[in-house]
């Protein structure tokens, strides 16, 4: 069986103590990657390191820009970022879209902004830089009861696409082949799709950057 292209790559999983983060971590480790899980809950990070030998952890508040920059400096050069910071709050129609829920959901976008900026140079200069986010099919058909959620996911997609344009411009200006890619995964619900997401993340490193940069992949694939 040929060695996976992810072997030897260093991948940061932001907000990676969830079930999805565990699945992605295991898949990356099986492929030979170095995995760094970042989260704010030290107890959950410690438990993950115990449950999944080989995982490295970093405690960091991903909504704190200075803390993220300091974490990135500690970690050093990487090859991939998977942003799994998120959650769901909704219901009650448009009248039920409260600011407290929006601020909770906004943390995912804030984490994406901070982490992608902190590691931008690493990803652009890696021979196989990859940024992946998990979005929602709700962006294509937002509902009143999920307006906060859909709006944050749409903003996250716009940010990920801007990252993709930056990758392409860097390669074009340097007159070198594109080596970095920013990809959006969309799901209706992530529950039950954790293993599929994990396999899809690993496969990003098997695909040429030019084929996947600025693409949207809906899971499960048909």
N, C-alpha and C. Protein backbone atom coordinates (compact mmCIF):
# COMPACT_ATOMS: atom_id res chain seq x y z
N UNK A 1 0.86 -1.19 0.00
CA UNK A 1 0.00 0.00 0.00
C UNK A 1 0.89 1.24 0.00
N UNK A 2 0.70 2.18 -0.97
CA UNK A 2 1.55 3.35 -1.03
C UNK A 2 1.39 4.26 0.18
N UNK A 3 2.48 4.94 0.53
CA UNK A 3 2.44 5.83 1.68
C UNK A 3 1.55 7.02 1.37
N UNK A 4 0.77 7.43 2.36
CA UNK A 4 -0.09 8.59 2.18
C UNK A 4 0.73 9.85 2.02
N UNK A 5 0.21 10.78 1.21
CA UNK A 5 0.91 12.05 1.00
C UNK A 5 0.91 12.91 2.25
N UNK A 6 0.09 12.55 3.24
CA UNK A 6 0.06 13.32 4.49
C UNK A 6 1.20 12.92 5.43
N UNK A 7 1.89 11.83 5.13
CA UNK A 7 2.97 11.35 5.99
C UNK A 7 4.03 12.42 6.18
N UNK A 8 4.38 12.66 7.44
CA UNK A 8 5.41 13.64 7.76
C UNK A 8 4.91 15.07 7.83
N UNK A 9 3.65 15.29 7.46
CA UNK A 9 3.08 16.64 7.51
C UNK A 9 2.63 16.97 8.94
N UNK A 10 2.72 18.24 9.29
CA UNK A 10 2.25 18.70 10.59
C UNK A 10 0.92 19.41 10.40
N UNK A 11 -0.11 18.93 11.08
CA UNK A 11 -1.45 19.46 10.91
C UNK A 11 -2.01 19.91 12.25
N UNK A 12 -2.51 21.13 12.28
CA UNK A 12 -3.16 21.69 13.47
C UNK A 12 -4.67 21.52 13.32
N UNK A 13 -5.29 20.99 14.37
CA UNK A 13 -6.75 20.88 14.40
C UNK A 13 -7.26 21.85 15.45
N UNK A 14 -7.88 22.91 15.00
CA UNK A 14 -8.39 23.94 15.90
C UNK A 14 -9.76 23.54 16.42
N UNK A 15 -9.91 23.51 17.73
CA UNK A 15 -11.16 23.04 18.32
C UNK A 15 -11.32 21.55 18.10
N UNK A 16 -10.25 20.81 18.31
CA UNK A 16 -10.23 19.42 17.91
C UNK A 16 -10.59 18.39 18.95
N UNK A 17 -11.16 18.79 20.09
CA UNK A 17 -11.49 17.80 21.12
C UNK A 17 -12.87 17.19 20.93
N UNK A 18 -13.58 17.59 19.90
CA UNK A 18 -14.90 17.03 19.60
C UNK A 18 -14.75 15.63 19.01
N UNK A 19 -15.88 14.96 18.78
CA UNK A 19 -15.84 13.65 18.12
C UNK A 19 -15.26 13.76 16.72
N UNK A 20 -15.60 14.83 16.03
CA UNK A 20 -15.02 15.04 14.69
C UNK A 20 -13.52 15.23 14.78
N UNK A 21 -13.08 16.00 15.77
CA UNK A 21 -11.65 16.21 15.95
C UNK A 21 -10.91 14.93 16.26
N UNK A 22 -11.53 14.08 17.06
CA UNK A 22 -10.91 12.79 17.38
C UNK A 22 -10.79 11.93 16.12
N UNK A 23 -11.83 11.91 15.31
CA UNK A 23 -11.80 11.10 14.09
C UNK A 23 -10.74 11.61 13.12
N UNK A 24 -10.68 12.93 12.95
CA UNK A 24 -9.68 13.52 12.06
C UNK A 24 -8.27 13.25 12.58
N UNK A 25 -8.09 13.36 13.88
CA UNK A 25 -6.78 13.10 14.48
C UNK A 25 -6.33 11.68 14.21
N UNK A 26 -7.22 10.73 14.45
CA UNK A 26 -6.86 9.32 14.24
C UNK A 26 -6.50 9.04 12.79
N UNK A 27 -7.28 9.61 11.87
CA UNK A 27 -7.02 9.37 10.45
C UNK A 27 -5.68 9.97 10.02
N UNK A 28 -5.39 11.17 10.51
CA UNK A 28 -4.12 11.81 10.17
C UNK A 28 -2.94 11.02 10.74
N UNK A 29 -3.08 10.56 11.98
CA UNK A 29 -2.01 9.78 12.60
C UNK A 29 -1.78 8.47 11.84
N UNK A 30 -2.87 7.82 11.42
CA UNK A 30 -2.72 6.59 10.63
C UNK A 30 -1.96 6.86 9.34
N UNK A 31 -2.15 8.06 8.78
CA UNK A 31 -1.46 8.42 7.55
C UNK A 31 -0.02 8.84 7.75
N UNK A 32 0.40 8.96 9.02
CA UNK A 32 1.78 9.32 9.30
C UNK A 32 2.01 10.79 9.57
N UNK A 33 0.93 11.54 9.78
CA UNK A 33 1.06 12.97 10.06
C UNK A 33 1.39 13.22 11.52
N UNK A 34 1.90 14.40 11.80
CA UNK A 34 2.07 14.91 13.16
C UNK A 34 0.85 15.77 13.45
N UNK A 35 0.15 15.48 14.53
CA UNK A 35 -1.12 16.14 14.80
C UNK A 35 -1.03 16.97 16.07
N UNK A 36 -1.45 18.23 15.96
CA UNK A 36 -1.50 19.13 17.11
C UNK A 36 -2.94 19.59 17.29
N UNK A 37 -3.54 19.20 18.39
CA UNK A 37 -4.92 19.59 18.68
C UNK A 37 -4.90 20.82 19.59
N UNK A 38 -5.62 21.84 19.19
CA UNK A 38 -5.66 23.09 19.94
C UNK A 38 -7.06 23.32 20.48
N UNK A 39 -7.14 23.65 21.76
CA UNK A 39 -8.42 23.95 22.38
C UNK A 39 -8.21 24.72 23.67
N UNK A 40 -9.29 25.15 24.29
CA UNK A 40 -9.16 25.97 25.50
C UNK A 40 -9.31 25.16 26.78
N UNK A 41 -9.86 23.95 26.69
CA UNK A 41 -10.13 23.14 27.87
C UNK A 41 -8.98 22.16 28.10
N UNK A 42 -8.13 22.45 29.08
CA UNK A 42 -6.95 21.62 29.31
C UNK A 42 -7.34 20.20 29.69
N UNK A 43 -8.40 20.03 30.46
CA UNK A 43 -8.81 18.69 30.87
C UNK A 43 -9.21 17.85 29.66
N UNK A 44 -9.93 18.45 28.73
CA UNK A 44 -10.33 17.71 27.53
C UNK A 44 -9.12 17.42 26.65
N UNK A 45 -8.18 18.34 26.58
CA UNK A 45 -6.96 18.10 25.82
C UNK A 45 -6.16 16.95 26.43
N UNK A 46 -6.06 16.95 27.75
CA UNK A 46 -5.32 15.87 28.43
C UNK A 46 -5.98 14.52 28.17
N UNK A 47 -7.30 14.50 28.22
CA UNK A 47 -8.02 13.25 27.98
C UNK A 47 -7.81 12.76 26.55
N UNK A 48 -7.79 13.70 25.62
CA UNK A 48 -7.58 13.32 24.22
C UNK A 48 -6.19 12.75 24.01
N UNK A 49 -5.19 13.37 24.63
CA UNK A 49 -3.83 12.88 24.51
C UNK A 49 -3.69 11.48 25.10
N UNK A 50 -4.48 11.20 26.14
CA UNK A 50 -4.48 9.87 26.74
C UNK A 50 -5.17 8.86 25.83
N UNK A 51 -6.29 9.26 25.26
CA UNK A 51 -7.09 8.36 24.44
C UNK A 51 -6.48 8.09 23.07
N UNK A 52 -5.75 9.08 22.54
CA UNK A 52 -5.20 8.95 21.18
C UNK A 52 -3.70 9.19 21.26
N UNK A 53 -2.93 8.14 21.56
CA UNK A 53 -1.47 8.29 21.66
C UNK A 53 -0.88 8.86 20.38
N UNK A 54 0.06 9.78 20.57
CA UNK A 54 0.71 10.41 19.42
C UNK A 54 0.24 11.82 19.16
N UNK A 55 -0.94 12.15 19.69
CA UNK A 55 -1.46 13.51 19.52
C UNK A 55 -0.72 14.47 20.44
N UNK A 56 -0.34 15.62 19.90
CA UNK A 56 0.19 16.71 20.71
C UNK A 56 -0.93 17.71 20.95
N UNK A 57 -0.86 18.44 22.04
CA UNK A 57 -1.92 19.39 22.36
C UNK A 57 -1.35 20.76 22.71
N UNK A 58 -2.16 21.77 22.47
CA UNK A 58 -1.84 23.15 22.83
C UNK A 58 -3.10 23.78 23.41
N UNK A 59 -3.00 24.29 24.62
CA UNK A 59 -4.12 25.01 25.23
C UNK A 59 -4.08 26.47 24.77
N UNK A 60 -5.19 26.93 24.19
CA UNK A 60 -5.21 28.29 23.66
C UNK A 60 -6.65 28.73 23.47
N UNK A 61 -6.94 29.97 23.84
CA UNK A 61 -8.23 30.58 23.54
C UNK A 61 -8.16 31.11 22.12
N UNK A 62 -8.81 30.43 21.19
CA UNK A 62 -8.69 30.76 19.78
C UNK A 62 -9.42 32.05 19.41
N UNK A 63 -10.18 32.61 20.34
CA UNK A 63 -10.80 33.91 20.09
C UNK A 63 -9.91 35.06 20.54
N UNK A 64 -8.76 34.74 21.11
CA UNK A 64 -7.80 35.73 21.59
C UNK A 64 -6.66 35.82 20.58
N UNK A 65 -6.62 36.91 19.84
CA UNK A 65 -5.64 37.03 18.75
C UNK A 65 -4.20 36.90 19.24
N UNK A 66 -3.86 37.58 20.34
CA UNK A 66 -2.49 37.52 20.85
C UNK A 66 -2.13 36.11 21.29
N UNK A 67 -3.09 35.42 21.92
CA UNK A 67 -2.83 34.06 22.36
C UNK A 67 -2.60 33.12 21.18
N UNK A 68 -3.35 33.34 20.10
CA UNK A 68 -3.19 32.50 18.91
C UNK A 68 -1.83 32.75 18.26
N UNK A 69 -1.43 34.00 18.19
CA UNK A 69 -0.11 34.31 17.60
C UNK A 69 1.01 33.69 18.42
N UNK A 70 0.87 33.73 19.74
CA UNK A 70 1.88 33.12 20.61
C UNK A 70 1.90 31.60 20.43
N UNK A 71 0.73 31.00 20.30
CA UNK A 71 0.65 29.56 20.09
C UNK A 71 1.31 29.18 18.77
N UNK A 72 1.04 29.95 17.72
CA UNK A 72 1.63 29.66 16.42
C UNK A 72 3.15 29.75 16.47
N UNK A 73 3.66 30.70 17.22
CA UNK A 73 5.11 30.82 17.37
C UNK A 73 5.69 29.61 18.09
N UNK A 74 4.97 29.09 19.08
CA UNK A 74 5.44 27.89 19.80
C UNK A 74 5.43 26.67 18.89
N UNK A 75 4.40 26.55 18.08
CA UNK A 75 4.22 25.37 17.23
C UNK A 75 5.23 25.35 16.09
N UNK A 76 5.48 26.52 15.50
CA UNK A 76 6.42 26.58 14.38
C UNK A 76 5.76 26.24 13.06
N UNK A 77 6.55 25.96 12.03
CA UNK A 77 6.00 25.71 10.69
C UNK A 77 5.07 24.50 10.67
N UNK A 78 3.99 24.63 9.93
CA UNK A 78 3.03 23.54 9.79
C UNK A 78 2.66 23.38 8.32
N UNK A 79 1.86 22.36 8.04
CA UNK A 79 1.42 22.10 6.67
C UNK A 79 -0.09 22.13 6.51
N UNK A 80 -0.82 22.08 7.61
CA UNK A 80 -2.26 22.05 7.49
C UNK A 80 -2.97 22.59 8.70
N UNK A 81 -4.15 23.16 8.46
CA UNK A 81 -5.05 23.62 9.53
C UNK A 81 -6.45 23.12 9.22
N UNK A 82 -7.05 22.48 10.19
CA UNK A 82 -8.45 22.07 10.10
C UNK A 82 -9.20 22.81 11.19
N UNK A 83 -10.13 23.69 10.80
CA UNK A 83 -10.86 24.47 11.79
C UNK A 83 -12.19 23.79 12.11
N UNK A 84 -12.31 23.30 13.35
CA UNK A 84 -13.52 22.63 13.79
C UNK A 84 -14.23 23.38 14.90
N UNK A 85 -13.84 24.63 15.13
CA UNK A 85 -14.51 25.44 16.15
C UNK A 85 -15.90 25.80 15.63
N UNK A 86 -16.91 25.46 16.38
CA UNK A 86 -18.26 25.75 15.93
C UNK A 86 -19.30 25.26 16.91
N UNK A 87 -20.50 25.09 16.43
CA UNK A 87 -21.60 24.66 17.27
C UNK A 87 -22.92 25.07 16.63
N UNK A 88 -23.99 24.82 17.34
CA UNK A 88 -25.31 25.15 16.79
C UNK A 88 -26.16 25.80 17.86
N UNK A 89 -26.77 26.88 17.48
CA UNK A 89 -27.84 27.49 18.27
C UNK A 89 -28.83 28.07 17.29
N UNK A 90 -30.10 27.86 17.54
CA UNK A 90 -31.09 28.39 16.60
C UNK A 90 -32.49 28.12 17.09
N UNK A 91 -33.44 28.36 16.19
CA UNK A 91 -34.85 28.16 16.49
C UNK A 91 -35.56 29.46 16.82
N UNK A 92 -36.88 29.39 16.83
CA UNK A 92 -37.68 30.55 17.21
C UNK A 92 -37.91 31.56 16.10
N UNK A 93 -37.65 31.15 14.85
CA UNK A 93 -37.83 32.09 13.75
C UNK A 93 -36.86 33.26 13.86
N UNK A 94 -37.12 34.30 13.11
CA UNK A 94 -36.21 35.45 13.12
C UNK A 94 -36.21 36.14 14.48
N UNK A 95 -37.36 36.15 15.14
CA UNK A 95 -37.44 36.78 16.46
C UNK A 95 -36.59 36.05 17.48
N UNK A 96 -36.32 34.79 17.23
CA UNK A 96 -35.53 34.00 18.16
C UNK A 96 -34.03 34.06 17.91
N UNK A 97 -33.59 34.89 16.97
CA UNK A 97 -32.16 34.99 16.66
C UNK A 97 -31.50 36.03 17.57
N UNK A 98 -31.19 35.60 18.77
CA UNK A 98 -30.69 36.51 19.80
C UNK A 98 -29.20 36.78 19.65
N UNK A 99 -28.79 37.93 20.13
CA UNK A 99 -27.38 38.31 20.05
C UNK A 99 -26.47 37.36 20.82
N UNK A 100 -26.94 36.84 21.95
CA UNK A 100 -26.12 35.92 22.73
C UNK A 100 -25.79 34.67 21.92
N UNK A 101 -26.76 34.18 21.17
CA UNK A 101 -26.52 33.01 20.32
C UNK A 101 -25.57 33.36 19.18
N UNK A 102 -25.77 34.54 18.60
CA UNK A 102 -24.88 34.96 17.52
C UNK A 102 -23.44 35.05 18.01
N UNK A 103 -23.22 35.62 19.18
CA UNK A 103 -21.86 35.76 19.71
C UNK A 103 -21.24 34.39 19.98
N UNK A 104 -22.05 33.46 20.44
CA UNK A 104 -21.55 32.09 20.64
C UNK A 104 -21.10 31.49 19.32
N UNK A 105 -21.91 31.62 18.29
CA UNK A 105 -21.59 31.05 16.98
C UNK A 105 -20.42 31.77 16.32
N UNK A 106 -20.33 33.06 16.57
CA UNK A 106 -19.28 33.88 15.95
C UNK A 106 -17.88 33.42 16.35
N UNK A 107 -17.76 32.71 17.46
CA UNK A 107 -16.45 32.24 17.90
C UNK A 107 -15.78 31.36 16.85
N UNK A 108 -16.57 30.63 16.08
CA UNK A 108 -16.00 29.79 15.03
C UNK A 108 -15.35 30.62 13.94
N UNK A 109 -16.01 31.70 13.54
CA UNK A 109 -15.45 32.60 12.54
C UNK A 109 -14.22 33.31 13.09
N UNK A 110 -14.30 33.76 14.33
CA UNK A 110 -13.17 34.44 14.95
C UNK A 110 -11.95 33.53 15.02
N UNK A 111 -12.17 32.29 15.43
CA UNK A 111 -11.07 31.33 15.49
C UNK A 111 -10.47 31.12 14.11
N UNK A 112 -11.31 30.99 13.10
CA UNK A 112 -10.81 30.81 11.73
C UNK A 112 -9.96 32.00 11.30
N UNK A 113 -10.44 33.19 11.57
CA UNK A 113 -9.68 34.38 11.19
C UNK A 113 -8.32 34.39 11.86
N UNK A 114 -8.31 34.14 13.15
CA UNK A 114 -7.05 34.21 13.89
C UNK A 114 -6.08 33.11 13.47
N UNK A 115 -6.57 31.88 13.39
CA UNK A 115 -5.68 30.76 13.09
C UNK A 115 -5.15 30.83 11.66
N UNK A 116 -6.01 31.17 10.71
CA UNK A 116 -5.56 31.24 9.32
C UNK A 116 -4.53 32.35 9.12
N UNK A 117 -4.69 33.45 9.82
CA UNK A 117 -3.72 34.53 9.72
C UNK A 117 -2.41 34.15 10.40
N UNK A 118 -2.51 33.52 11.55
CA UNK A 118 -1.29 33.16 12.29
C UNK A 118 -0.43 32.16 11.53
N UNK A 119 -1.09 31.27 10.78
CA UNK A 119 -0.35 30.23 10.06
C UNK A 119 -0.30 30.48 8.55
N UNK A 120 -0.69 31.64 8.12
CA UNK A 120 -0.76 31.91 6.68
C UNK A 120 0.59 31.71 5.99
N UNK A 121 1.64 32.23 6.57
CA UNK A 121 2.94 32.10 5.93
C UNK A 121 3.38 30.64 5.87
N UNK A 122 3.13 29.89 6.93
CA UNK A 122 3.46 28.46 6.94
C UNK A 122 2.74 27.73 5.82
N UNK A 123 1.45 27.99 5.68
CA UNK A 123 0.66 27.29 4.67
C UNK A 123 1.08 27.69 3.26
N UNK A 124 1.36 28.99 3.05
CA UNK A 124 1.76 29.44 1.72
C UNK A 124 3.12 28.92 1.31
N UNK A 125 4.01 28.70 2.27
CA UNK A 125 5.37 28.27 1.94
C UNK A 125 5.56 26.76 2.05
N UNK A 126 4.57 26.06 2.59
CA UNK A 126 4.64 24.60 2.63
C UNK A 126 4.53 24.04 1.21
N UNK A 127 5.14 22.89 0.99
CA UNK A 127 5.01 22.24 -0.32
C UNK A 127 3.63 21.61 -0.49
N UNK A 128 2.85 21.57 0.58
CA UNK A 128 1.48 21.04 0.50
C UNK A 128 0.64 21.65 1.62
N UNK A 129 0.49 22.97 1.61
CA UNK A 129 -0.30 23.65 2.63
C UNK A 129 -1.79 23.42 2.40
N UNK A 130 -2.50 23.12 3.46
CA UNK A 130 -3.94 22.88 3.35
C UNK A 130 -4.69 23.54 4.50
N UNK A 131 -5.74 24.28 4.16
CA UNK A 131 -6.67 24.83 5.15
C UNK A 131 -8.04 24.24 4.85
N UNK A 132 -8.70 23.71 5.86
CA UNK A 132 -10.03 23.15 5.67
C UNK A 132 -10.96 23.65 6.76
N UNK A 133 -12.19 23.98 6.37
CA UNK A 133 -13.21 24.36 7.33
C UNK A 133 -14.44 23.48 7.10
N UNK A 134 -15.26 23.37 8.14
CA UNK A 134 -16.53 22.66 8.01
C UNK A 134 -17.65 23.69 8.05
N UNK A 135 -18.39 23.76 6.96
CA UNK A 135 -19.51 24.68 6.87
C UNK A 135 -20.80 23.87 6.80
N UNK A 136 -21.87 24.51 6.37
CA UNK A 136 -23.19 23.89 6.40
C UNK A 136 -23.93 24.11 5.09
N UNK A 137 -24.75 23.12 4.74
CA UNK A 137 -25.62 23.28 3.58
C UNK A 137 -26.64 24.39 3.81
N UNK A 138 -26.76 24.85 5.06
CA UNK A 138 -27.68 25.95 5.37
C UNK A 138 -27.29 27.23 4.66
N UNK A 139 -26.02 27.35 4.26
CA UNK A 139 -25.60 28.57 3.55
C UNK A 139 -26.28 28.69 2.20
N UNK A 140 -26.67 27.55 1.62
CA UNK A 140 -27.34 27.57 0.32
C UNK A 140 -28.84 27.83 0.44
N UNK A 141 -29.40 27.52 1.61
CA UNK A 141 -30.82 27.76 1.84
C UNK A 141 -31.05 28.11 3.30
N UNK A 142 -30.69 29.33 3.67
CA UNK A 142 -30.84 29.74 5.08
C UNK A 142 -32.31 29.86 5.48
N UNK A 143 -32.55 29.43 6.71
CA UNK A 143 -33.90 29.51 7.26
C UNK A 143 -33.95 30.57 8.36
N UNK A 144 -35.13 31.12 8.59
CA UNK A 144 -35.27 32.17 9.59
C UNK A 144 -34.83 31.68 10.96
N UNK A 145 -35.16 30.45 11.30
CA UNK A 145 -34.80 29.93 12.61
C UNK A 145 -33.33 29.59 12.77
N UNK A 146 -32.60 29.66 11.68
CA UNK A 146 -31.16 29.42 11.73
C UNK A 146 -30.37 30.54 11.09
N UNK A 147 -30.93 31.75 11.11
CA UNK A 147 -30.31 32.88 10.42
C UNK A 147 -28.94 33.21 11.00
N UNK A 148 -28.82 33.22 12.33
CA UNK A 148 -27.51 33.49 12.94
C UNK A 148 -26.48 32.46 12.47
N UNK A 149 -26.86 31.21 12.54
CA UNK A 149 -25.97 30.10 12.17
C UNK A 149 -25.54 30.20 10.71
N UNK A 150 -26.52 30.38 9.82
CA UNK A 150 -26.21 30.45 8.39
C UNK A 150 -25.35 31.66 8.06
N UNK A 151 -25.62 32.79 8.74
CA UNK A 151 -24.84 34.00 8.47
C UNK A 151 -23.37 33.82 8.86
N UNK A 152 -23.12 33.19 10.02
CA UNK A 152 -21.75 32.96 10.46
C UNK A 152 -21.05 31.97 9.53
N UNK A 153 -21.76 30.91 9.14
CA UNK A 153 -21.17 29.94 8.23
C UNK A 153 -20.86 30.57 6.87
N UNK A 154 -21.74 31.42 6.38
CA UNK A 154 -21.50 32.09 5.10
C UNK A 154 -20.27 33.00 5.20
N UNK A 155 -20.14 33.69 6.32
CA UNK A 155 -18.97 34.55 6.52
C UNK A 155 -17.69 33.72 6.59
N UNK A 156 -17.76 32.57 7.22
CA UNK A 156 -16.60 31.68 7.30
C UNK A 156 -16.21 31.18 5.92
N UNK A 157 -17.20 30.87 5.11
CA UNK A 157 -16.91 30.44 3.74
C UNK A 157 -16.24 31.58 2.95
N UNK A 158 -16.74 32.80 3.12
CA UNK A 158 -16.13 33.94 2.42
C UNK A 158 -14.68 34.10 2.85
N UNK A 159 -14.40 33.92 4.15
CA UNK A 159 -13.02 34.04 4.62
C UNK A 159 -12.14 32.95 4.02
N UNK A 160 -12.64 31.72 4.01
CA UNK A 160 -11.87 30.60 3.45
C UNK A 160 -11.60 30.81 1.97
N UNK A 161 -12.54 31.39 1.26
CA UNK A 161 -12.34 31.65 -0.17
C UNK A 161 -11.33 32.78 -0.37
N UNK A 162 -11.33 33.74 0.54
CA UNK A 162 -10.32 34.80 0.47
C UNK A 162 -8.93 34.23 0.70
N UNK A 163 -8.83 33.29 1.63
CA UNK A 163 -7.55 32.61 1.85
C UNK A 163 -7.11 31.90 0.57
N UNK A 164 -8.05 31.25 -0.09
CA UNK A 164 -7.74 30.56 -1.35
C UNK A 164 -7.20 31.52 -2.40
N UNK A 165 -7.82 32.70 -2.49
CA UNK A 165 -7.35 33.69 -3.46
C UNK A 165 -5.94 34.15 -3.11
N UNK A 166 -5.68 34.29 -1.81
CA UNK A 166 -4.33 34.68 -1.38
C UNK A 166 -3.29 33.64 -1.74
N UNK A 167 -3.65 32.36 -1.56
CA UNK A 167 -2.73 31.30 -1.96
C UNK A 167 -2.43 31.38 -3.45
N UNK A 168 -3.47 31.54 -4.25
CA UNK A 168 -3.30 31.57 -5.70
C UNK A 168 -2.47 32.77 -6.13
N UNK A 169 -2.71 33.92 -5.50
CA UNK A 169 -1.96 35.13 -5.87
C UNK A 169 -0.49 34.98 -5.52
N UNK A 170 -0.20 34.40 -4.36
CA UNK A 170 1.20 34.20 -3.96
C UNK A 170 1.94 33.36 -4.99
N UNK A 171 1.32 32.27 -5.41
CA UNK A 171 1.95 31.39 -6.39
C UNK A 171 2.09 32.10 -7.74
N UNK A 172 1.05 32.82 -8.13
CA UNK A 172 1.09 33.51 -9.42
C UNK A 172 2.16 34.60 -9.43
N UNK A 173 2.25 35.37 -8.36
CA UNK A 173 3.24 36.44 -8.31
C UNK A 173 4.66 35.90 -8.31
N UNK A 174 4.85 34.74 -7.68
CA UNK A 174 6.18 34.13 -7.63
C UNK A 174 6.47 33.28 -8.86
N UNK A 175 5.45 33.12 -9.70
CA UNK A 175 5.57 32.32 -10.92
C UNK A 175 6.02 30.88 -10.60
N UNK A 176 5.34 30.31 -9.58
CA UNK A 176 5.60 28.93 -9.19
C UNK A 176 4.27 28.19 -9.15
N UNK A 177 4.31 26.86 -9.24
CA UNK A 177 3.06 26.10 -9.16
C UNK A 177 2.37 26.30 -7.81
N UNK A 178 1.06 26.30 -7.83
CA UNK A 178 0.29 26.43 -6.60
C UNK A 178 0.52 25.21 -5.71
N UNK A 179 0.88 25.46 -4.46
CA UNK A 179 1.13 24.34 -3.53
C UNK A 179 0.19 24.34 -2.34
N UNK A 180 -0.56 25.42 -2.15
CA UNK A 180 -1.46 25.53 -1.00
C UNK A 180 -2.91 25.59 -1.47
N UNK A 181 -3.80 25.06 -0.64
CA UNK A 181 -5.21 25.04 -1.01
C UNK A 181 -6.09 25.28 0.21
N UNK A 182 -7.16 26.02 0.00
CA UNK A 182 -8.17 26.26 1.02
C UNK A 182 -9.47 25.63 0.55
N UNK A 183 -10.05 24.77 1.40
CA UNK A 183 -11.20 23.95 0.99
C UNK A 183 -12.31 24.07 2.02
N UNK A 184 -13.53 24.09 1.52
CA UNK A 184 -14.72 24.14 2.37
C UNK A 184 -15.45 22.81 2.29
N UNK A 185 -15.68 22.19 3.45
CA UNK A 185 -16.54 21.02 3.51
C UNK A 185 -17.91 21.46 4.00
N UNK A 186 -18.95 21.07 3.29
CA UNK A 186 -20.31 21.37 3.72
C UNK A 186 -21.02 20.10 4.15
N UNK A 187 -21.74 20.18 5.26
CA UNK A 187 -22.54 19.05 5.74
C UNK A 187 -23.91 19.59 6.16
N UNK A 188 -24.90 18.71 6.08
CA UNK A 188 -26.20 19.07 6.65
C UNK A 188 -26.11 18.97 8.16
N UNK A 189 -25.49 17.89 8.61
CA UNK A 189 -25.19 17.69 10.03
C UNK A 189 -23.93 16.85 10.10
N UNK A 190 -23.04 17.22 10.99
CA UNK A 190 -21.77 16.50 11.09
C UNK A 190 -21.93 15.18 11.85
N UNK A 191 -22.96 15.07 12.66
CA UNK A 191 -23.18 13.85 13.44
C UNK A 191 -23.30 12.65 12.52
N UNK A 192 -22.46 11.65 12.74
CA UNK A 192 -22.46 10.46 11.92
C UNK A 192 -21.54 10.53 10.71
N UNK A 193 -21.03 11.72 10.43
CA UNK A 193 -20.14 11.90 9.28
C UNK A 193 -18.69 12.13 9.70
N UNK A 194 -18.39 11.90 10.96
CA UNK A 194 -17.05 12.20 11.46
C UNK A 194 -15.97 11.43 10.72
N UNK A 195 -16.20 10.14 10.48
CA UNK A 195 -15.19 9.33 9.78
C UNK A 195 -15.06 9.75 8.33
N UNK A 196 -16.18 10.09 7.70
CA UNK A 196 -16.13 10.57 6.33
C UNK A 196 -15.36 11.87 6.21
N UNK A 197 -15.57 12.76 7.18
CA UNK A 197 -14.81 14.01 7.20
C UNK A 197 -13.33 13.72 7.37
N UNK A 198 -13.01 12.80 8.27
CA UNK A 198 -11.61 12.46 8.52
C UNK A 198 -10.93 11.96 7.26
N UNK A 199 -11.59 11.06 6.55
CA UNK A 199 -11.00 10.54 5.31
C UNK A 199 -10.85 11.65 4.27
N UNK A 200 -11.84 12.55 4.22
CA UNK A 200 -11.78 13.64 3.25
C UNK A 200 -10.64 14.60 3.55
N UNK A 201 -10.38 14.85 4.84
CA UNK A 201 -9.27 15.72 5.21
C UNK A 201 -7.94 15.11 4.77
N UNK A 202 -7.76 13.82 5.05
CA UNK A 202 -6.51 13.15 4.65
C UNK A 202 -6.34 13.20 3.14
N UNK A 203 -7.44 13.02 2.41
CA UNK A 203 -7.35 12.98 0.94
C UNK A 203 -6.95 14.32 0.34
N UNK A 204 -7.12 15.41 1.10
CA UNK A 204 -6.71 16.72 0.58
C UNK A 204 -5.22 16.74 0.24
N UNK A 205 -4.44 15.99 0.98
CA UNK A 205 -3.00 15.98 0.76
C UNK A 205 -2.61 15.07 -0.43
N UNK A 206 -3.55 14.24 -0.86
CA UNK A 206 -3.31 13.39 -2.02
C UNK A 206 -3.67 14.09 -3.32
N UNK A 207 -4.36 15.22 -3.22
CA UNK A 207 -4.84 15.93 -4.41
C UNK A 207 -3.97 17.14 -4.70
N UNK A 208 -3.67 17.43 -5.98
CA UNK A 208 -2.91 18.63 -6.32
C UNK A 208 -3.65 19.89 -5.85
N UNK A 209 -2.90 20.83 -5.33
CA UNK A 209 -3.51 22.05 -4.81
C UNK A 209 -4.37 22.75 -5.85
N UNK A 210 -3.91 22.77 -7.10
CA UNK A 210 -4.65 23.46 -8.15
C UNK A 210 -6.03 22.85 -8.40
N UNK A 211 -6.19 21.57 -8.06
CA UNK A 211 -7.46 20.89 -8.29
C UNK A 211 -8.47 21.16 -7.18
N UNK A 212 -8.00 21.53 -6.01
CA UNK A 212 -8.92 21.64 -4.87
C UNK A 212 -8.98 23.03 -4.26
N UNK A 213 -8.07 23.93 -4.61
CA UNK A 213 -8.10 25.26 -4.01
C UNK A 213 -9.40 25.98 -4.38
N UNK A 214 -10.03 26.61 -3.37
CA UNK A 214 -11.27 27.35 -3.56
C UNK A 214 -12.40 26.45 -4.05
N UNK A 215 -12.51 25.27 -3.45
CA UNK A 215 -13.61 24.36 -3.80
C UNK A 215 -14.48 24.11 -2.59
N UNK A 216 -15.72 23.71 -2.88
CA UNK A 216 -16.68 23.32 -1.85
C UNK A 216 -16.99 21.84 -2.06
N UNK A 217 -16.79 21.04 -1.02
CA UNK A 217 -17.05 19.61 -1.08
C UNK A 217 -18.17 19.29 -0.11
N UNK A 218 -19.27 18.75 -0.65
CA UNK A 218 -20.40 18.40 0.19
C UNK A 218 -20.26 16.96 0.66
N UNK A 219 -20.40 16.74 1.94
CA UNK A 219 -20.34 15.40 2.53
C UNK A 219 -21.72 14.98 3.01
N UNK A 220 -22.13 13.71 2.84
CA UNK A 220 -21.33 12.68 2.20
C UNK A 220 -21.26 12.88 0.71
N UNK A 221 -20.15 12.45 0.12
CA UNK A 221 -20.00 12.55 -1.32
C UNK A 221 -20.93 11.55 -2.00
N UNK A 222 -21.42 11.94 -3.17
CA UNK A 222 -22.31 11.05 -3.92
C UNK A 222 -21.59 10.47 -5.11
